[in-house]
Short mmCIF file of C-alpha atoms and ligand atoms in Angstrom, two decimals:
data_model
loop_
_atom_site.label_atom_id
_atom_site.label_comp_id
_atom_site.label_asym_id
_atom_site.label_seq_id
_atom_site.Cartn_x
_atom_site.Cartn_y
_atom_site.Cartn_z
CA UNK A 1 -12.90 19.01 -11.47
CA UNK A 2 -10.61 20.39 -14.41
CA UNK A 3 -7.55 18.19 -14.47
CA UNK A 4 -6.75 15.14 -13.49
CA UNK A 5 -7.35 13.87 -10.31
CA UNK A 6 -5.04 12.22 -7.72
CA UNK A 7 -6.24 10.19 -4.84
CA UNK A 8 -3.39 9.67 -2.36
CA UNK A 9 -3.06 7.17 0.84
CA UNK A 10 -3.00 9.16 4.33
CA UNK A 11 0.07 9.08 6.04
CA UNK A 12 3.19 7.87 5.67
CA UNK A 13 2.68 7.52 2.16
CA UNK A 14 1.42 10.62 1.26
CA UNK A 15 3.79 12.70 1.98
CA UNK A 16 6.65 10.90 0.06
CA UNK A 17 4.32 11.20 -2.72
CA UNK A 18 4.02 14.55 -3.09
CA UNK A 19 8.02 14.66 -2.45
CA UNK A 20 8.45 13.17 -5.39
CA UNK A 21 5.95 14.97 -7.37
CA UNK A 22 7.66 18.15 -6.56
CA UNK A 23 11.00 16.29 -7.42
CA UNK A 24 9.84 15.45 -10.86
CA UNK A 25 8.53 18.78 -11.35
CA UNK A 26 5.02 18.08 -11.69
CA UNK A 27 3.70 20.45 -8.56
CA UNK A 28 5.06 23.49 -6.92
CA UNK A 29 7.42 22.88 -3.95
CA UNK A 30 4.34 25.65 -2.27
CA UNK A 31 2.07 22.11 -2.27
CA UNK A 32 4.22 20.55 0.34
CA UNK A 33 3.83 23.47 2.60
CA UNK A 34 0.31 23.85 2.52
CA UNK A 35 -0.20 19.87 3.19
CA UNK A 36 1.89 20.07 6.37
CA UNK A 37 0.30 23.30 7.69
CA UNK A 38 -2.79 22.20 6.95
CA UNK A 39 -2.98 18.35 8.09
CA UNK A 40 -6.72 18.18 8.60
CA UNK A 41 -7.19 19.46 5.00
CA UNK A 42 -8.39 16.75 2.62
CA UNK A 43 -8.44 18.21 -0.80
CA UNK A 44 -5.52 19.90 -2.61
CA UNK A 45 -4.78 21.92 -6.18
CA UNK A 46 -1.84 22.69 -7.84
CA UNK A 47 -1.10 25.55 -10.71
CA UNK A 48 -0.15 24.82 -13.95
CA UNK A 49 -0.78 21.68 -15.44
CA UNK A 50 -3.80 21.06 -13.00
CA UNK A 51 -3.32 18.34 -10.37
CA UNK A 52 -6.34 17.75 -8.28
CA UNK A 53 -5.34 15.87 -4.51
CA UNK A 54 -7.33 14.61 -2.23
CA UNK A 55 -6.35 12.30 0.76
CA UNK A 56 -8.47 8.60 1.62
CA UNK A 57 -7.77 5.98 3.51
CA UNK A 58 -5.32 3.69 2.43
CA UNK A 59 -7.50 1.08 1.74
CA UNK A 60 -10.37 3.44 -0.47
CA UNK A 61 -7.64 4.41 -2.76
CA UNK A 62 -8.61 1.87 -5.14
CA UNK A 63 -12.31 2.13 -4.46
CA UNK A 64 -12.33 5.88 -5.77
CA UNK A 65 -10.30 5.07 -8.82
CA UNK A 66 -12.33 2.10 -9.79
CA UNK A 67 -15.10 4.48 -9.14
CA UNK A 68 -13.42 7.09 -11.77
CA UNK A 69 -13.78 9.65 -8.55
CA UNK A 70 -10.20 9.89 -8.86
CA UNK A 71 -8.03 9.04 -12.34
CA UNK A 72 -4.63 8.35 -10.72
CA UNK A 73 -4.17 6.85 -7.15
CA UNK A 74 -0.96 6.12 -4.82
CA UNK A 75 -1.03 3.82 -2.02
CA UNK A 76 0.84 0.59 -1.17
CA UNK A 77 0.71 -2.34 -2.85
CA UNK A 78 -0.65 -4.16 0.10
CA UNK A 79 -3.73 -2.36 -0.18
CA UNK A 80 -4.11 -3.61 -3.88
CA UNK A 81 -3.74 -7.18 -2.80
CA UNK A 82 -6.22 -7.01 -0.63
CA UNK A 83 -8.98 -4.91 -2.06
CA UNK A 84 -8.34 -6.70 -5.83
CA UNK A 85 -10.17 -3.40 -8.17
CA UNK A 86 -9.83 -3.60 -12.06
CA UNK A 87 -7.34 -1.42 -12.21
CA UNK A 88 -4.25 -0.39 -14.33
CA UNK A 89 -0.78 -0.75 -11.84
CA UNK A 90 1.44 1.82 -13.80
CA UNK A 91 4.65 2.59 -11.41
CA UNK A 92 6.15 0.85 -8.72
CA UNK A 93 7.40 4.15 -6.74
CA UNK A 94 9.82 2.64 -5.34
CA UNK A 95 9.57 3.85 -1.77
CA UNK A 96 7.50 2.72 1.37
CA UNK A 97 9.65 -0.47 0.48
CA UNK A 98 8.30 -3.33 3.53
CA UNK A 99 7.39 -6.88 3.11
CA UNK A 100 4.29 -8.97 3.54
CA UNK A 101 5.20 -11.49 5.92
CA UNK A 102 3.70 -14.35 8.28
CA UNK A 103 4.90 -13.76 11.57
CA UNK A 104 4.72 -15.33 15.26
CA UNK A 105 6.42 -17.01 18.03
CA UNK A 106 9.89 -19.43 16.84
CA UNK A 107 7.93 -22.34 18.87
CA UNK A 108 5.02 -22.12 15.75
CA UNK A 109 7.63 -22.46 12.75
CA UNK A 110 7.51 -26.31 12.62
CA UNK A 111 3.42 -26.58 12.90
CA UNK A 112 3.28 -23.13 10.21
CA UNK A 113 5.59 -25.25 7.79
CA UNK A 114 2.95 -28.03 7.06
CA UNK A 115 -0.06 -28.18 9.60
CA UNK A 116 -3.46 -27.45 9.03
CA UNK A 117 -6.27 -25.38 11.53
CA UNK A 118 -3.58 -22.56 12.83
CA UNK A 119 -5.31 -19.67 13.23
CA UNK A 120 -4.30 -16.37 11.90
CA UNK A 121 -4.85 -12.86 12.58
CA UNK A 122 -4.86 -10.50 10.30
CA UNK A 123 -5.62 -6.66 8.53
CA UNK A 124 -5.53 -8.76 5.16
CA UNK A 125 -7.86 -11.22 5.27
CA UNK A 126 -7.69 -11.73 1.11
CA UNK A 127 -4.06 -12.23 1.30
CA UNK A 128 -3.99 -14.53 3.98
CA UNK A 129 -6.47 -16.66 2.19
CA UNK A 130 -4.95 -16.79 -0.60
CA UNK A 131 -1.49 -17.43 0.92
CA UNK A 132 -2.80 -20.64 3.03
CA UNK A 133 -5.25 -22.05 0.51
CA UNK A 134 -4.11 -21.42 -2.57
CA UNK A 135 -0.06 -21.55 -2.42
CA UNK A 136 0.53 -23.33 0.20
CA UNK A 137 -2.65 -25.27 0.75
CA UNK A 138 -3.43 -24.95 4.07
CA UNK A 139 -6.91 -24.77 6.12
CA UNK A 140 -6.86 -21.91 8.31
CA UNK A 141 -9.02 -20.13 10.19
CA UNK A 142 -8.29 -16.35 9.78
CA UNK A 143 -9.61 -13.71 12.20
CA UNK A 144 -9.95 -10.33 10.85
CA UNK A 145 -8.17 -7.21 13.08
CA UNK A 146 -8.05 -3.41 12.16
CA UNK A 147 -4.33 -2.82 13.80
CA UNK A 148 -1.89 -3.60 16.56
CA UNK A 149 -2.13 -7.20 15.10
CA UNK A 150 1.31 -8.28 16.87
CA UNK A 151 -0.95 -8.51 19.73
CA UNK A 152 -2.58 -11.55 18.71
CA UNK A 153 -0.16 -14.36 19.11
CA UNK A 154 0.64 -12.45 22.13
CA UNK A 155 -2.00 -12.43 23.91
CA UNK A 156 -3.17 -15.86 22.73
CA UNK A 157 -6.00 -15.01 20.02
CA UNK A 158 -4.00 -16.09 16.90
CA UNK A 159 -1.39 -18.61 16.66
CA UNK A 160 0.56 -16.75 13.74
CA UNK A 161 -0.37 -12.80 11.84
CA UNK A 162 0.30 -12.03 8.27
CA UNK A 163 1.31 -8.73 8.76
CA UNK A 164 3.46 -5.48 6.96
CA UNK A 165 7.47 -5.89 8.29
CA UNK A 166 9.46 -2.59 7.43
CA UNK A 167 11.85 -2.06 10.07
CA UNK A 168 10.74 -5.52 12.39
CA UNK A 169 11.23 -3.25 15.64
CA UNK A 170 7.28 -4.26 16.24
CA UNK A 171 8.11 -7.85 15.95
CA UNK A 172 11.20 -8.02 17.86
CA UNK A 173 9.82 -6.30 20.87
CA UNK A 174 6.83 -8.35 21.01
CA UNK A 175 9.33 -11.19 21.02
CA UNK A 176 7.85 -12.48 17.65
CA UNK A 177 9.82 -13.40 14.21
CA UNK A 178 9.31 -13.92 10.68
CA UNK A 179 8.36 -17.19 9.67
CA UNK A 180 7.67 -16.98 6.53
CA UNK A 181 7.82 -14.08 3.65
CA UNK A 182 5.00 -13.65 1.62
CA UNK A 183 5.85 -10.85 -0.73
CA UNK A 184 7.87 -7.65 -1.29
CA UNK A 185 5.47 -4.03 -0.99
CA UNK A 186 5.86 -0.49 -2.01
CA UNK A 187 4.06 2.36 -3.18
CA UNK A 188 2.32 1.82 -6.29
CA UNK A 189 0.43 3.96 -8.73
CA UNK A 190 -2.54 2.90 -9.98
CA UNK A 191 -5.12 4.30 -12.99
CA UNK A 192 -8.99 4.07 -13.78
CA UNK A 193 -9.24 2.10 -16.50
CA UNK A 194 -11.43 5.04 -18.54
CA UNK A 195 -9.55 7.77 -17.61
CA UNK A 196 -5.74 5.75 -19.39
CA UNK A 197 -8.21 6.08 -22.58
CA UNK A 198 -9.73 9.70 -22.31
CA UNK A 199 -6.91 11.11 -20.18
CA UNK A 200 -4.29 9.17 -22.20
CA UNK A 201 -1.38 12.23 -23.09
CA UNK A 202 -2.32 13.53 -19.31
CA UNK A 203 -1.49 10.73 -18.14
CA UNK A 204 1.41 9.14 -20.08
CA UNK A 205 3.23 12.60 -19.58
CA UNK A 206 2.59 12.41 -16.17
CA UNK A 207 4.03 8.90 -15.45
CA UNK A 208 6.92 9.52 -17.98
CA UNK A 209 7.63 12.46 -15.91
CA UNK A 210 7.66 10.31 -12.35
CA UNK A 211 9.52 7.34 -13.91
CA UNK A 212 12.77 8.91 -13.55
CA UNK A 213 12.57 10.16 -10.19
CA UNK A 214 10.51 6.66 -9.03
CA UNK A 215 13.55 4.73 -9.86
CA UNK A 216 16.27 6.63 -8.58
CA UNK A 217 13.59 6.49 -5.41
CA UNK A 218 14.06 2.66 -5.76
CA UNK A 219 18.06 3.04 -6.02
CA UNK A 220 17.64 4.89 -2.59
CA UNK A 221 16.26 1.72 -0.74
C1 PRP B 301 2.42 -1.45 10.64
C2 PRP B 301 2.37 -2.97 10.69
C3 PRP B 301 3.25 -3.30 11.87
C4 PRP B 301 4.30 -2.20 11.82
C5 PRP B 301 5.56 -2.74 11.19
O1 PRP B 301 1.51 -0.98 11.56
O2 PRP B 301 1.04 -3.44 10.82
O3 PRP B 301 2.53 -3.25 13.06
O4 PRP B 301 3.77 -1.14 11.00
O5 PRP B 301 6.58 -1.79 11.18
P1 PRP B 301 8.06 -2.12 11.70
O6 PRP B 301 8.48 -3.43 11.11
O7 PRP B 301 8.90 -0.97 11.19
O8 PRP B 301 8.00 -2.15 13.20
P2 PRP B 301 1.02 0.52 11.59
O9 PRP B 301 2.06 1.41 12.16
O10 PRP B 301 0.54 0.90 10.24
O11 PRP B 301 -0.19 0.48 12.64
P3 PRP B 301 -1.23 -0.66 13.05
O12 PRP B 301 -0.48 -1.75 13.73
O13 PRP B 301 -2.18 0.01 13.98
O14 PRP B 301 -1.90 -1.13 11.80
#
């Protein structure tokens, strides 16, 4: 494809990405409108200085820019954690602003704090690892979910989740808290590491051009 290309997380994400793009100038407002009249559409264009878009998964963002199948990716940086590509992390964007967070009943704080063989559910099976055993030294046995991980402690499969907190409505009505923080997420925009060297003025101008708009994004928060 002529252009660079732009891989961008479905959902909430998306769609504040391409707000900002049209913010910054970069695409036509016209983009926007054929996204949200078009949902099941996966691959986008704009005029002008050629933007190529095309929607994954969250979590193959960083697959097709390691890849080179994409040059320029968005998605959260949640996702980067856990999938760990060789990639180049240019822009924090500032929105999609949550935290990474161990969460479960109040009864589990004391045995969370120092005990060993809790068991943890999870959609991030990298971070959790890496939370328990490397910072905090912990054995754990974490069990892998794909969503609606606040059922776990709940229903008695896990004893704690590490899990995305934005708003904590999920956690308070499952009668679950945060324990313990893990790190701060937002959207994050990520480069192949051969297209920052062929696509380098492409690129630069384009990230030059979002940096203004990213942070007053951030200022929003
Ligand atoms: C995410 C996350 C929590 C919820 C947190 O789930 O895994 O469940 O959002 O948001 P809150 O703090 O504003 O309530 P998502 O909606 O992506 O769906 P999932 O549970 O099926 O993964």
């Amino acid at each position: 494809m002529d252009g660079l290309t732009v891989a961008l997380a479905k959902g909430r994400l998306a769609g504040r990405t391409v707000d900002l793009f049209i913010k910054a100038g970069v695409v036509r407002p016209e983009l926007k409108e054929i996204m949200d009249e078009t949902s099941r559409r996966l691959v986008f264009s704009s005029e002008g200085p050629r933007l190529n878009f095309f929607m994954a998964k969250a979590p193959d963002v960083p697959t097709y820019v390691d890849y080179g199948a994409a040059d320029v990716g968005v998605t959260g940086k949640d996702t980067l954690l856990e999938e760990r590509r060789n990639l180049y992390e240019v822009l924090d964007l500032g929105f999609g602003a949550c935290r990474m967070v161990v969460a479960g009943r109040e009864e589990i704080r004391d045995r969370l704090r120092y005990g060993n063989n809790l068991r943890v559910a999870t959609k991030y099976p990298r971070i959790a690892v890496d939370y328990f055993g490397r910072r905090k030294q912990q054995t754990v046995e974490i069990v892998k979910l794909n969503g609606s991980v606040e059922l776990a402690p709940i229903i008695g499969l896990a004893d704690v989740i590490v899990d995305i907190v934005e708003t904590g409505a999920t956690l308070a009505e499952n009668g679950l808290s945060v324990l313990e923080e893990i790190t701060p997420l937002s959207a994050r925009m990520v480069v192949n590491r051969a297209s920052m060297k062929m696509q380098r003025v492409r690129i630069a101008e384009l990230i030059t051009k979002l940096k203004k708009w990213a942070t007053e994004a951030d200022r929003e928060r």
